[in-house]
Coordinates of N, CA and C in Angstrom, one line a residue:
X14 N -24.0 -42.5 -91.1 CA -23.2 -41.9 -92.1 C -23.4 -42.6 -93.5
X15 N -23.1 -41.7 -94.5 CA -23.7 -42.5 -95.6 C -22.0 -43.3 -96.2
X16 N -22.3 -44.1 -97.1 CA -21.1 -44.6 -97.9 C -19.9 -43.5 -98.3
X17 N -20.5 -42.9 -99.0 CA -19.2 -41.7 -99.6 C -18.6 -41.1 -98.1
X18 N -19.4 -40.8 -96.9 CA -18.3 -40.7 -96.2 C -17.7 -42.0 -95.5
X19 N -18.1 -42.6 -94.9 CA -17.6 -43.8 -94.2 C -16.5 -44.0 -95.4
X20 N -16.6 -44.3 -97.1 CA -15.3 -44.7 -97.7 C -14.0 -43.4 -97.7
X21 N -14.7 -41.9 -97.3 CA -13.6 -40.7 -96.8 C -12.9 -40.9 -95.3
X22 N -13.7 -41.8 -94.4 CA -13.1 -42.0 -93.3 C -12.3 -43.4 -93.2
X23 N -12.5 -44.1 -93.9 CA -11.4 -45.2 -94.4 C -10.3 -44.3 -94.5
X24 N -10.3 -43.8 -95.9 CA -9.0 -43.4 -96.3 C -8.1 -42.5 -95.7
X25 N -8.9 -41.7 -94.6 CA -8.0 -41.1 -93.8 C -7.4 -41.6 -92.8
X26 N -7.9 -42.4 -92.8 CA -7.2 -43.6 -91.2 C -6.3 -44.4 -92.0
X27 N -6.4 -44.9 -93.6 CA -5.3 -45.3 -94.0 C -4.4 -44.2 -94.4
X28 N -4.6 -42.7 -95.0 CA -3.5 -42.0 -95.1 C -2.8 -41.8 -94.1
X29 N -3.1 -41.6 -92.8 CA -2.7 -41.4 -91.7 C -2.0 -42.5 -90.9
X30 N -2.4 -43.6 -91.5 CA -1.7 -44.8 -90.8 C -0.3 -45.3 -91.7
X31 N -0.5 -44.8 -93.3 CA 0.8 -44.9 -94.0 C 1.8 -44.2 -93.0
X32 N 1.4 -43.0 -93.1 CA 1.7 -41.4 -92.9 C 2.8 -42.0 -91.6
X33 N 2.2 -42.5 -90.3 CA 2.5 -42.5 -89.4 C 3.9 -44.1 -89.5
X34 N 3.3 -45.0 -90.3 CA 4.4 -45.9 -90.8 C 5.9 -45.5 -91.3
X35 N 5.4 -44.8 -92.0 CA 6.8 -44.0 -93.1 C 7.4 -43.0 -91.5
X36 N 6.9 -42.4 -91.1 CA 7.7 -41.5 -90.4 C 8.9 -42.5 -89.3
X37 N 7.8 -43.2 -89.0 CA 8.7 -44.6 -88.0 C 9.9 -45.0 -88.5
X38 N 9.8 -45.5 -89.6 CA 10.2 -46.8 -90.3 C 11.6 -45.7 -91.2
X39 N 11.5 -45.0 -92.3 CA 12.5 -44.4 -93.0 C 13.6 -43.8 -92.6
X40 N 14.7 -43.7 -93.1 CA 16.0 -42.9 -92.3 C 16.0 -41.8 -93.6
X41 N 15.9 -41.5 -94.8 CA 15.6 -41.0 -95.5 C 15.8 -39.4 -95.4
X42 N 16.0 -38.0 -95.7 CA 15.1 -36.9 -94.9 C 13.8 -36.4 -96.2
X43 N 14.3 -37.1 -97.1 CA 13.2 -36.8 -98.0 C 11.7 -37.5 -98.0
X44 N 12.0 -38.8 -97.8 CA 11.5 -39.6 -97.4 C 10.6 -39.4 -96.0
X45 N 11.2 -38.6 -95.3 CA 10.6 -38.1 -94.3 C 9.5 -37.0 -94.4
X46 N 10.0 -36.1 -95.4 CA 9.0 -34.9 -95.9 C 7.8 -35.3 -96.0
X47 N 8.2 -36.3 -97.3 CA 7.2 -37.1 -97.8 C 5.8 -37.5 -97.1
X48 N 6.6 -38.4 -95.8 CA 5.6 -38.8 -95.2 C 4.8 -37.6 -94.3
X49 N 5.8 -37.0 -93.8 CA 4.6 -35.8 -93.3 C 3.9 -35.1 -93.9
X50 N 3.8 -35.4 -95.4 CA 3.4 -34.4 -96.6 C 2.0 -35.4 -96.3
X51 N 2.3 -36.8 -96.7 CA 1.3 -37.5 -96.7 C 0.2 -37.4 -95.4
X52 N 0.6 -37.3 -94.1 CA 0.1 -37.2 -93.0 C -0.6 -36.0 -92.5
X53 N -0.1 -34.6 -93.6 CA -1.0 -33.4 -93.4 C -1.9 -33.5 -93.9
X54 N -2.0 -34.4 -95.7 CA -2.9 -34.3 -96.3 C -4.5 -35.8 -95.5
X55 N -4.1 -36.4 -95.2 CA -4.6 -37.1 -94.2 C -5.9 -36.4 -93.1
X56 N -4.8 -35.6 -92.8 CA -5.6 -34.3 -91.7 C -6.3 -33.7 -92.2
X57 N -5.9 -33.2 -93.8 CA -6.9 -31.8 -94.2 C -7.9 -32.7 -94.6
X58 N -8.2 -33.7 -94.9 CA -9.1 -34.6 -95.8 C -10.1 -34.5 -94.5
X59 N -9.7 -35.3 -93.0 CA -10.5 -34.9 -92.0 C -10.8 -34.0 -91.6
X60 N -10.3 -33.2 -91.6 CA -11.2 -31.7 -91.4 C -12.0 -31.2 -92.2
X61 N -12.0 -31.8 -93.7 CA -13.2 -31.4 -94.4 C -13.8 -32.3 -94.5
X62 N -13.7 -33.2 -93.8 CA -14.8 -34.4 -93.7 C -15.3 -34.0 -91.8
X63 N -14.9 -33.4 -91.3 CA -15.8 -32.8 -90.3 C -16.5 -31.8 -90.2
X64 N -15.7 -31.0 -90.8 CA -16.7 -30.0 -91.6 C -18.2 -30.1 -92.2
X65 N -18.1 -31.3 -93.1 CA -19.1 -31.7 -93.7 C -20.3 -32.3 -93.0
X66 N -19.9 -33.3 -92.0 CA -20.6 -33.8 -91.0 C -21.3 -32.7 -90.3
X67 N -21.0 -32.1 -89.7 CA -21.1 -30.9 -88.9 C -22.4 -29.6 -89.1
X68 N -22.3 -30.0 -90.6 CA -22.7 -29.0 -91.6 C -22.2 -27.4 -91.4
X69 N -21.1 -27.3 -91.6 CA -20.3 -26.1 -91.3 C -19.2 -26.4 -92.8
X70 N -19.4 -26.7 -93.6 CA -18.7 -26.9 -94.7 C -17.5 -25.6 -94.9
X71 N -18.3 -24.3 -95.2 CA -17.5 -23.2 -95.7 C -16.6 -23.4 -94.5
X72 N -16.8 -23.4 -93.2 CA -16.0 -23.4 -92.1 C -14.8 -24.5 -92.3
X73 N -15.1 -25.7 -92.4 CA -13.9 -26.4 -92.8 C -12.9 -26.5 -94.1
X74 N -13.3 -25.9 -95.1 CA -12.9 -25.4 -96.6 C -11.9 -24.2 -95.8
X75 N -12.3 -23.7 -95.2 CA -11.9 -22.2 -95.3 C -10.3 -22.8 -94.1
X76 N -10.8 -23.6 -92.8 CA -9.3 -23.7 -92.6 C -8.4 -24.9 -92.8
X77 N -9.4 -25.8 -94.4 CA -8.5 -26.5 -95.2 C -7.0 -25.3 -95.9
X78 N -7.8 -24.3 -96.3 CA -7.2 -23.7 -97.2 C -5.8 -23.1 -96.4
X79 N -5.9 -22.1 -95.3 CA -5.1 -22.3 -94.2 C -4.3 -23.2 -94.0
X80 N -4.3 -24.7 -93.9 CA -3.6 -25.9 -93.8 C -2.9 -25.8 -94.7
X81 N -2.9 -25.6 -96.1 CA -3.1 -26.1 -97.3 C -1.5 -25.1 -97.5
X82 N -1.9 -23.7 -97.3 CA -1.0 -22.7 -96.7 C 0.0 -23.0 -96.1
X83 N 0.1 -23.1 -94.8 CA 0.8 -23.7 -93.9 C 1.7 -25.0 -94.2
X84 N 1.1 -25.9 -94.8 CA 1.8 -27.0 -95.7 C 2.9 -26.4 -96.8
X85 N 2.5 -25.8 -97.4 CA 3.4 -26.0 -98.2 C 4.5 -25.1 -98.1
X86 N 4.6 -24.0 -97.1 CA 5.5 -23.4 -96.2 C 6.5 -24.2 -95.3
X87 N 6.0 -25.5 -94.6 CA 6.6 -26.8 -94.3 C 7.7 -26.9 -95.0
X88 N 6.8 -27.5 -96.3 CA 7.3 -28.3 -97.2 C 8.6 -27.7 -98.2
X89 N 8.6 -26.6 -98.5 CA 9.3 -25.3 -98.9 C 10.9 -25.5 -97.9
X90 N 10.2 -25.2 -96.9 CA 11.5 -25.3 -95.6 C 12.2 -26.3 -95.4
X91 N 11.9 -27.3 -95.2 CA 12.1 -28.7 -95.1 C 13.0 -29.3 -96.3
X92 N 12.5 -29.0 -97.7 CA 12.9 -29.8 -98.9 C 14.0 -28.7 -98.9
X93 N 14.3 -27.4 -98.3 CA 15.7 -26.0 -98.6 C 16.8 -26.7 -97.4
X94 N 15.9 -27.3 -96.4 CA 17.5 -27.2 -94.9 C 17.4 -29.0 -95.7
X95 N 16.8 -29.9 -96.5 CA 17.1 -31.0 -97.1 C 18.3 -31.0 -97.6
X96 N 18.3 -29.9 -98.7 CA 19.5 -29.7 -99.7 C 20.6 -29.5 -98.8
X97 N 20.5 -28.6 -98.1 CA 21.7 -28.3 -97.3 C 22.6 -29.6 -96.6
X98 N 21.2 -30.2 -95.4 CA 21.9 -31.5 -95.1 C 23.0 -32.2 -96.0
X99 N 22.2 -32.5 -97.3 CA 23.1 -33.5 -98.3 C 24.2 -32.6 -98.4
X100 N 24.3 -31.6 -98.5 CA 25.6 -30.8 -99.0 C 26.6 -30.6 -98.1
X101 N 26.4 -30.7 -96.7 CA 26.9 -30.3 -95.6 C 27.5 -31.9 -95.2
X102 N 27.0 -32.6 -95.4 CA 27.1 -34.4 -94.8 C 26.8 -35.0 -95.9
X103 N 27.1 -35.0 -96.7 CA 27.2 -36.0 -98.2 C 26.1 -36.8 -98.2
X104 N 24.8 -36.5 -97.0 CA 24.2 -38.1 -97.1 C 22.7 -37.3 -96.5
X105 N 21.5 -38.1 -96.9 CA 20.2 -37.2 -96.5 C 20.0 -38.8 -95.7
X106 N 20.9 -39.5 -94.8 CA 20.4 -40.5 -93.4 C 20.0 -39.5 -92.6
X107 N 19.1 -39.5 -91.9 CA 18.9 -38.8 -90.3 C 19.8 -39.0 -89.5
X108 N 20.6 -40.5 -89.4 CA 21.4 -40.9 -88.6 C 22.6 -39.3 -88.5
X109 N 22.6 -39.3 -89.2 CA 23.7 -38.1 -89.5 C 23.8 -36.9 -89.1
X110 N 22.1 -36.5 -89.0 CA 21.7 -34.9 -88.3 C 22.9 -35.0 -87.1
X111 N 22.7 -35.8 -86.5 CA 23.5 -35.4 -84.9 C 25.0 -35.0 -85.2
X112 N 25.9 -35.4 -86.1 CA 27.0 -34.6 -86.2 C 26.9 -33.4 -86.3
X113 N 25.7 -32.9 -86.6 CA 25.3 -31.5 -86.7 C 25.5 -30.7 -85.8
X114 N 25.8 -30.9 -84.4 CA 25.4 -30.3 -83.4 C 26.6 -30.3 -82.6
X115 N 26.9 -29.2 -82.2 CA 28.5 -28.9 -81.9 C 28.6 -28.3 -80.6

């Protein structure tokens, strides 16, 4: 592998390793998005870094873009039932979700 990728496979093991930290570690639900936001983008990085390896590029571009899609459909959902949480339970803790449930 050459440098430019080996320093793209660094960085996905560290987006991924943030990614997976934040999700553990935060009570937040924004904070939570966040990190899964961080954690998709981790993935899509590797898929176009297998892509490229592979030599199938247009193939991994094409279901970055799909991801890319799907992400931000996520992210859309997630930051709308966010707002609600706080509005419903004064407080975006996760601890909290569980009063939710009746």
């Amino acid at each position: 592998m050459s440098s430019e990728l080996t320093i793209t496979a660094v960085t996905v093991l560290c987006l991924l390793g943030v990614a997976l930290y934040g999700l553990l570690t935060v009570r937040n639900l924004f904070q939570v998005i966040i990190a899964l936001q961080i954690l998709v983008k981790g993935a899509l990085i590797a898929l176009v870094l297998a892509g490229k390896i592979s030599g199938q590029i247009n193939l991994g571009q094409s279901l970055a873009v799909t991801v890319i899609v799907a992400d931000t459909i996520v992210a859309v959902v997630g930051l709308a039932l966010a707002v609600q949480v706080k509005r419903y339970t004064g407080s975006l803790d996760v601890k909290n979700l569980s009063t939710l449930r009746r």
